[in-house]
GROMACS .gro file of C-alpha atoms in nm:
model
  322
    1UNK     CA    1 -13.155  -5.656  -2.399
    2UNK     CA    2 -13.084  -5.693  -2.769
    3UNK     CA    3 -13.345  -5.873  -2.977
    4UNK     CA    4 -13.424  -5.942  -3.342
    5UNK     CA    5 -13.718  -6.053  -3.553
    6UNK     CA    6 -13.688  -6.166  -3.912
    7UNK     CA    7 -14.046  -6.265  -4.004
    8UNK     CA    8 -14.370  -6.147  -3.838
    9UNK     CA    9 -14.484  -6.404  -3.584
   10UNK     CA   10 -14.828  -6.444  -3.738
   11UNK     CA   11 -14.671  -6.530  -4.078
   12UNK     CA   12 -14.404  -6.767  -3.956
   13UNK     CA   13 -14.436  -7.105  -4.139
   14UNK     CA   14 -14.479  -7.422  -3.939
   15UNK     CA   15 -14.142  -7.546  -4.062
   16UNK     CA   16 -13.956  -7.233  -3.945
   17UNK     CA   17 -13.758  -7.416  -3.678
   18UNK     CA   18 -13.636  -7.670  -3.933
   19UNK     CA   19 -13.534  -7.395  -4.172
   20UNK     CA   20 -13.352  -7.201  -3.901
   21UNK     CA   21 -13.152  -7.508  -3.808
   22UNK     CA   22 -12.989  -7.474  -4.149
   23UNK     CA   23 -12.868  -7.121  -4.076
   24UNK     CA   24 -12.508  -7.070  -4.176
   25UNK     CA   25 -12.328  -6.951  -3.863
   26UNK     CA   26 -12.072  -6.771  -4.080
   27UNK     CA   27 -12.330  -6.535  -4.232
   28UNK     CA   28 -12.313  -6.165  -4.153
   29UNK     CA   29 -12.503  -6.090  -3.833
   30UNK     CA   30 -12.804  -5.867  -3.891
   31UNK     CA   31 -12.858  -5.571  -3.658
   32UNK     CA   32 -13.095  -5.634  -3.370
   33UNK     CA   33 -13.364  -5.374  -3.317
   34UNK     CA   34 -13.642  -5.291  -3.075
   35UNK     CA   35 -13.865  -5.597  -3.037
   36UNK     CA   36 -14.091  -5.498  -2.749
   37UNK     CA   37 -14.385  -5.545  -2.985
   38UNK     CA   38 -14.299  -5.912  -3.008
   39UNK     CA   39 -14.378  -5.970  -2.640
   40UNK     CA   40 -14.704  -5.997  -2.455
   41UNK     CA   41 -14.506  -5.855  -2.165
   42UNK     CA   42 -14.160  -5.694  -2.163
   43UNK     CA   43 -13.965  -5.531  -1.882
   44UNK     CA   44 -13.607  -5.410  -1.928
   45UNK     CA   45 -13.413  -5.235  -1.648
   46UNK     CA   46 -13.067  -5.085  -1.686
   47UNK     CA   47 -12.823  -5.052  -1.398
   48UNK     CA   48 -12.813  -4.673  -1.351
   49UNK     CA   49 -12.446  -4.670  -1.244
   50UNK     CA   50 -12.258  -4.993  -1.326
   51UNK     CA   51 -11.920  -5.011  -1.155
   52UNK     CA   52 -11.609  -5.211  -1.236
   53UNK     CA   53 -11.558  -5.509  -1.011
   54UNK     CA   54 -11.570  -5.885  -0.976
   55UNK     CA   55 -11.941  -5.900  -1.065
   56UNK     CA   56 -12.139  -5.606  -1.202
   57UNK     CA   57 -12.499  -5.617  -1.319
   58UNK     CA   58 -12.555  -5.436  -1.649
   59UNK     CA   59 -12.930  -5.492  -1.680
   60UNK     CA   60 -13.211  -5.727  -1.587
   61UNK     CA   61 -13.563  -5.788  -1.704
   62UNK     CA   62 -13.856  -6.013  -1.781
   63UNK     CA   63 -14.045  -6.105  -2.096
   64UNK     CA   64 -14.331  -6.321  -2.219
   65UNK     CA   65 -14.268  -6.370  -2.591
   66UNK     CA   66 -14.487  -6.434  -2.893
   67UNK     CA   67 -14.473  -6.779  -3.061
   68UNK     CA   68 -14.149  -6.843  -3.252
   69UNK     CA   69 -13.997  -6.514  -3.131
   70UNK     CA   70 -13.624  -6.538  -3.202
   71UNK     CA   71 -13.304  -6.368  -3.091
   72UNK     CA   72 -12.983  -6.401  -3.293
   73UNK     CA   73 -12.765  -6.522  -3.436
   74UNK     CA   74 -12.564  -6.274  -3.229
   75UNK     CA   75 -12.257  -6.237  -3.008
   76UNK     CA   76 -12.247  -6.050  -2.677
   77UNK     CA   77 -11.951  -5.914  -2.484
   78UNK     CA   78 -12.115  -5.988  -2.148
   79UNK     CA   79 -12.269  -6.286  -1.969
   80UNK     CA   80 -12.646  -6.319  -2.008
   81UNK     CA   81 -12.849  -6.563  -1.799
   82UNK     CA   82 -13.212  -6.647  -1.879
   83UNK     CA   83 -13.428  -6.843  -1.635
   84UNK     CA   84 -13.745  -6.986  -1.790
   85UNK     CA   85 -14.057  -6.942  -1.577
   86UNK     CA   86 -14.306  -7.118  -1.805
   87UNK     CA   87 -14.346  -7.238  -2.161
   88UNK     CA   88 -14.040  -7.351  -2.352
   89UNK     CA   89 -13.805  -7.281  -2.640
   90UNK     CA   90 -13.469  -7.376  -2.787
   91UNK     CA   91 -13.126  -7.228  -2.714
   92UNK     CA   92 -12.849  -7.289  -2.969
   93UNK     CA   93 -12.475  -7.242  -2.933
   94UNK     CA   94 -12.161  -7.418  -3.054
   95UNK     CA   95 -12.367  -7.636  -3.287
   96UNK     CA   96 -12.581  -7.776  -3.003
   97UNK     CA   97 -12.951  -7.723  -2.935
   98UNK     CA   98 -13.100  -7.722  -2.583
   99UNK     CA   99 -13.474  -7.731  -2.518
  100UNK     CA  100 -13.541  -7.530  -2.202
  101UNK     CA  101 -13.860  -7.533  -1.994
  102UNK     CA  102 -13.981  -7.384  -1.667
  103UNK     CA  103 -13.707  -7.404  -1.406
  104UNK     CA  104 -13.424  -7.426  -1.662
  105UNK     CA  105 -13.164  -7.151  -1.705
  106UNK     CA  106 -12.942  -7.103  -2.009
  107UNK     CA  107 -12.623  -6.898  -2.008
  108UNK     CA  108 -12.488  -6.696  -2.299
  109UNK     CA  109 -12.111  -6.647  -2.275
  110UNK     CA  110 -11.913  -6.349  -2.406
  111UNK     CA  111 -11.775  -6.400  -2.756
  112UNK     CA  112 -11.994  -6.704  -2.827
  113UNK     CA  113 -12.229  -6.712  -3.127
  114UNK     CA  114 -12.582  -6.799  -3.016
  115UNK     CA  115 -12.950  -6.785  -3.097
  116UNK     CA  116 -13.268  -6.878  -2.911
  117UNK     CA  117 -13.630  -6.911  -3.011
  118UNK     CA  118 -13.965  -6.953  -2.841
  119UNK     CA  119 -14.184  -7.255  -2.906
  120UNK     CA  120 -14.464  -7.222  -3.164
  121UNK     CA  121 -14.737  -7.349  -2.930
  122UNK     CA  122 -14.614  -7.263  -2.579
  123UNK     CA  123 -14.373  -6.968  -2.604
  124UNK     CA  124 -14.159  -6.913  -2.300
  125UNK     CA  125 -14.187  -6.657  -2.026
  126UNK     CA  126 -13.845  -6.582  -1.878
  127UNK     CA  127 -13.643  -6.349  -1.661
  128UNK     CA  128 -13.286  -6.247  -1.735
  129UNK     CA  129 -12.976  -6.073  -1.601
  130UNK     CA  130 -12.674  -5.948  -1.795
  131UNK     CA  131 -12.347  -5.894  -1.614
  132UNK     CA  132 -11.971  -5.854  -1.648
  133UNK     CA  133 -11.676  -5.871  -1.408
  134UNK     CA  134 -11.325  -5.994  -1.357
  135UNK     CA  135 -11.458  -6.294  -1.167
  136UNK     CA  136 -11.756  -6.377  -1.391
  137UNK     CA  137 -11.618  -6.658  -1.606
  138UNK     CA  138 -11.416  -6.813  -1.322
  139UNK     CA  139 -11.723  -6.820  -1.099
  140UNK     CA  140 -11.939  -6.985  -1.363
  141UNK     CA  141 -11.665  -7.236  -1.434
  142UNK     CA  142 -11.641  -7.324  -1.064
  143UNK     CA  143 -12.016  -7.393  -1.073
  144UNK     CA  144 -11.967  -7.628  -1.368
  145UNK     CA  145 -12.135  -7.387  -1.613
  146UNK     CA  146 -11.926  -7.349  -1.929
  147UNK     CA  147 -11.981  -7.284  -2.302
  148UNK     CA  148 -11.986  -7.663  -2.340
  149UNK     CA  149 -12.241  -7.699  -2.056
  150UNK     CA  150 -12.446  -7.378  -2.067
  151UNK     CA  151 -12.777  -7.501  -1.921
  152UNK     CA  152 -12.875  -7.547  -1.555
  153UNK     CA  153 -13.192  -7.751  -1.517
  154UNK     CA  154 -13.450  -7.796  -1.245
  155UNK     CA  155 -13.443  -7.480  -1.033
  156UNK     CA  156 -13.711  -7.425  -0.772
  157UNK     CA  157 -13.884  -7.118  -0.913
  158UNK     CA  158 -14.038  -7.017  -0.576
  159UNK     CA  159 -13.679  -6.979  -0.452
  160UNK     CA  160 -13.531  -6.819  -0.763
  161UNK     CA  161 -13.808  -6.592  -0.894
  162UNK     CA  162 -13.814  -6.360  -0.588
  163UNK     CA  163 -13.441  -6.296  -0.630
  164UNK     CA  164 -13.493  -6.174  -0.986
  165UNK     CA  165 -13.786  -5.959  -0.868
  166UNK     CA  166 -13.569  -5.802  -0.599
  167UNK     CA  167 -13.291  -5.738  -0.850
  168UNK     CA  168 -13.534  -5.565  -1.088
  169UNK     CA  169 -13.678  -5.354  -0.808
  170UNK     CA  170 -13.331  -5.258  -0.686
  171UNK     CA  171 -13.214  -5.134  -1.027
  172UNK     CA  172 -13.521  -4.912  -1.053
  173UNK     CA  173 -13.417  -4.713  -0.744
  174UNK     CA  174 -13.268  -4.424  -0.936
  175UNK     CA  175 -13.259  -4.197  -0.628
  176UNK     CA  176 -12.928  -4.360  -0.524
  177UNK     CA  177 -12.761  -4.521  -0.830
  178UNK     CA  178 -12.441  -4.622  -0.647
  179UNK     CA  179 -12.639  -4.808  -0.381
  180UNK     CA  180 -12.855  -4.971  -0.649
  181UNK     CA  181 -12.539  -5.100  -0.820
  182UNK     CA  182 -12.403  -5.237  -0.492
  183UNK     CA  183 -12.728  -5.409  -0.397
  184UNK     CA  184 -12.774  -5.537  -0.752
  185UNK     CA  185 -12.445  -5.725  -0.739
  186UNK     CA  186 -12.563  -5.883  -0.414
  187UNK     CA  187 -12.887  -6.009  -0.570
  188UNK     CA  188 -12.686  -6.142  -0.866
  189UNK     CA  189 -12.465  -6.340  -0.630
  190UNK     CA  190 -12.772  -6.490  -0.464
  191UNK     CA  191 -12.913  -6.589  -0.804
  192UNK     CA  192 -12.585  -6.753  -0.903
  193UNK     CA  193 -12.568  -6.916  -0.561
  194UNK     CA  194 -12.904  -7.083  -0.622
  195UNK     CA  195 -12.790  -7.204  -0.964
  196UNK     CA  196 -12.462  -7.323  -0.813
  197UNK     CA  197 -12.645  -7.538  -0.558
  198UNK     CA  198 -12.840  -7.701  -0.840
  199UNK     CA  199 -12.518  -7.770  -1.031
  200UNK     CA  200 -12.367  -7.922  -0.719
  201UNK     CA  201 -12.673  -8.142  -0.671
  202UNK     CA  202 -12.638  -8.267  -1.028
  203UNK     CA  203 -12.275  -8.369  -0.988
  204UNK     CA  204 -12.171  -8.732  -0.962
  205UNK     CA  205 -12.009  -8.867  -0.647
  206UNK     CA  206 -11.677  -8.862  -0.831
  207UNK     CA  207 -11.722  -8.493  -0.913
  208UNK     CA  208 -11.806  -8.417  -0.551
  209UNK     CA  209 -11.501  -8.606  -0.425
  210UNK     CA  210 -11.278  -8.413  -0.664
  211UNK     CA  211 -11.432  -8.082  -0.558
  212UNK     CA  212 -11.385  -8.166  -0.189
  213UNK     CA  213 -11.019  -8.252  -0.246
  214UNK     CA  214 -10.965  -7.929  -0.441
  215UNK     CA  215 -11.110  -7.730  -0.151
  216UNK     CA  216 -10.882  -7.908   0.094
  217UNK     CA  217 -10.575  -7.826  -0.109
  218UNK     CA  218 -10.685  -7.465  -0.166
  219UNK     CA  219 -10.733  -7.422   0.209
  220UNK     CA  220 -10.392  -7.570   0.282
  221UNK     CA  221 -10.221  -7.343   0.028
  222UNK     CA  222 -10.406  -7.039   0.159
  223UNK     CA  223 -10.304  -7.123   0.517
  224UNK     CA  224  -9.938  -7.162   0.422
  225UNK     CA  225  -9.943  -6.841   0.215
  226UNK     CA  226 -10.070  -6.651   0.519
  227UNK     CA  227  -9.848  -6.814   0.782
  228UNK     CA  228  -9.519  -6.882   0.599
  229UNK     CA  229  -9.336  -6.634   0.827
  230UNK     CA  230  -9.418  -6.855   1.127
  231UNK     CA  231  -9.316  -7.210   1.217
  232UNK     CA  232  -9.565  -7.437   1.036
  233UNK     CA  233  -9.569  -7.815   1.076
  234UNK     CA  234  -9.775  -8.058   0.877
  235UNK     CA  235  -9.937  -8.177   1.201
  236UNK     CA  236 -10.038  -7.821   1.283
  237UNK     CA  237 -10.167  -7.765   0.930
  238UNK     CA  238 -10.373  -8.086   0.943
  239UNK     CA  239 -10.521  -8.006   1.284
  240UNK     CA  240 -10.607  -7.650   1.184
  241UNK     CA  241 -10.788  -7.760   0.870
  242UNK     CA  242 -10.943  -8.068   1.031
  243UNK     CA  243 -10.788  -8.328   0.799
  244UNK     CA  244 -10.589  -8.639   0.871
  245UNK     CA  245 -10.216  -8.577   0.824
  246UNK     CA  246 -10.156  -8.873   0.594
  247UNK     CA  247 -10.463  -8.802   0.381
  248UNK     CA  248 -10.374  -8.434   0.342
  249UNK     CA  249 -10.013  -8.508   0.248
  250UNK     CA  250 -10.114  -8.770  -0.008
  251UNK     CA  251 -10.383  -8.556  -0.173
  252UNK     CA  252 -10.163  -8.246  -0.165
  253UNK     CA  253  -9.879  -8.414  -0.350
  254UNK     CA  254 -10.116  -8.575  -0.599
  255UNK     CA  255 -10.261  -8.233  -0.683
  256UNK     CA  256  -9.953  -8.006  -0.674
  257UNK     CA  257  -9.668  -8.249  -0.736
  258UNK     CA  258  -9.505  -8.135  -0.410
  259UNK     CA  259  -9.542  -8.238  -0.048
  260UNK     CA  260  -9.683  -7.973   0.187
  261UNK     CA  261  -9.334  -7.923   0.333
  262UNK     CA  262  -9.184  -7.872  -0.013
  263UNK     CA  263  -9.462  -7.632  -0.110
  264UNK     CA  264  -9.411  -7.427   0.205
  265UNK     CA  265  -9.038  -7.410   0.132
  266UNK     CA  266  -9.115  -7.288  -0.220
  267UNK     CA  267  -9.343  -7.012  -0.087
  268UNK     CA  268  -9.070  -6.894   0.152
  269UNK     CA  269  -8.797  -6.895  -0.110
  270UNK     CA  270  -9.013  -6.709  -0.363
  271UNK     CA  271  -9.089  -6.443  -0.101
  272UNK     CA  272  -8.718  -6.423  -0.017
  273UNK     CA  273  -8.636  -6.375  -0.384
  274UNK     CA  274  -8.875  -6.079  -0.396
  275UNK     CA  275  -8.722  -5.921  -0.084
  276UNK     CA  276  -8.371  -5.964  -0.221
  277UNK     CA  277  -8.476  -5.801  -0.547
  278UNK     CA  278  -8.692  -5.519  -0.416
  279UNK     CA  279  -8.533  -5.422  -0.082
  280UNK     CA  280  -8.192  -5.364   0.075
  281UNK     CA  281  -8.271  -5.572   0.383
  282UNK     CA  282  -7.970  -5.762   0.525
  283UNK     CA  283  -7.963  -6.133   0.443
  284UNK     CA  284  -8.035  -6.237   0.803
  285UNK     CA  285  -8.341  -6.012   0.813
  286UNK     CA  286  -8.465  -6.155   0.483
  287UNK     CA  287  -8.424  -6.503   0.627
  288UNK     CA  288  -8.622  -6.412   0.939
  289UNK     CA  289  -8.890  -6.234   0.739
  290UNK     CA  290  -8.973  -6.548   0.540
  291UNK     CA  291  -8.971  -6.792   0.833
  292UNK     CA  292  -8.607  -6.909   0.866
  293UNK     CA  293  -8.454  -6.892   1.212
  294UNK     CA  294  -8.106  -6.986   1.085
  295UNK     CA  295  -7.958  -6.755   0.816
  296UNK     CA  296  -7.702  -7.019   0.717
  297UNK     CA  297  -7.973  -7.278   0.659
  298UNK     CA  298  -8.167  -7.018   0.459
  299UNK     CA  299  -7.862  -6.943   0.243
  300UNK     CA  300  -7.808  -7.311   0.172
  301UNK     CA  301  -8.171  -7.369   0.074
  302UNK     CA  302  -8.182  -7.056  -0.138
  303UNK     CA  303  -7.866  -7.156  -0.325
  304UNK     CA  304  -8.004  -7.505  -0.392
  305UNK     CA  305  -8.323  -7.347  -0.526
  306UNK     CA  306  -8.196  -7.041  -0.715
  307UNK     CA  307  -7.849  -7.163  -0.814
  308UNK     CA  308  -7.679  -6.877  -0.628
  309UNK     CA  309  -7.643  -6.769  -0.267
  310UNK     CA  310  -7.862  -6.480  -0.151
  311UNK     CA  311  -7.572  -6.233  -0.158
  312UNK     CA  312  -7.455  -6.348  -0.502
  313UNK     CA  313  -7.811  -6.339  -0.635
  314UNK     CA  314  -7.849  -5.978  -0.519
  315UNK     CA  315  -7.515  -5.873  -0.673
  316UNK     CA  316  -7.610  -6.026  -1.007
  317UNK     CA  317  -7.947  -5.849  -1.023
  318UNK     CA  318  -7.831  -5.567  -1.256
  319UNK     CA  319  -7.691  -5.824  -1.498
  320UNK     CA  320  -8.012  -6.027  -1.476
  321UNK     CA  321  -8.215  -5.716  -1.563
  322UNK     CA  322  -7.993  -5.650  -1.865
   0.00000   0.00000   0.00000
């Protein structure tokens, strides 16, 4: 974990927090050095073999800081989550300040300028995890955690603390680094799952309704994407997903702009377009492969959608490429 100290803790003036509020965020960032001496307790554990995937732990740790201990201003290229166990301090980003206490977690996002500082009287004790991954930002966003809303408040520490402890212990198993990396990503998911439940509990009824509708539509789209080669009726879709037909149709069109039947047709025609472009399959086989029993009906629908019949579309492909 990268940390910085500008003035010795025992010489920090009482008005230091006020002075630091005036910090120009455009100033050149100073290098961050080894600050283990600024903690009563400090534990930093690197992942011995970080992989590339949807979620990969880079490091984890725990620290109990000295009064007014400060990190930043700095920018990271990974996500860093701190969960406060006791004491308190202030996290700053995007011109906002957030006071965080025991049970609160603050999230530092890649590419975002930030700083955070322990309280002068009751400095915080926190645990942390840094991670990257192709799914990291999307997952946090789905939880409702964004650069504009970077703090999750009110975690049950008896539930969350053991997960951090297990993550730290896992990363220290250097006898099998690949297994440590795999297990570490699992503990990270459990930590984020706990934070996600808190975010969900903090949502308004309107937010929950919107989230439920989004899940319904995502399930419907996923079902059609998997079964477009087969006969699919709206009644069958509704029964399979457990929703009322009228409700599903109304919410689906409100969200996508298309009825479920129109959306299914679009999936089939897009798949047909790919087969016409990438294979030499006969037109009737293309039609059957995307769920049309009647090749003539398929040709008519494809022409209405693409502006050319399937055979004409295929003949014009070289010109389209040019």
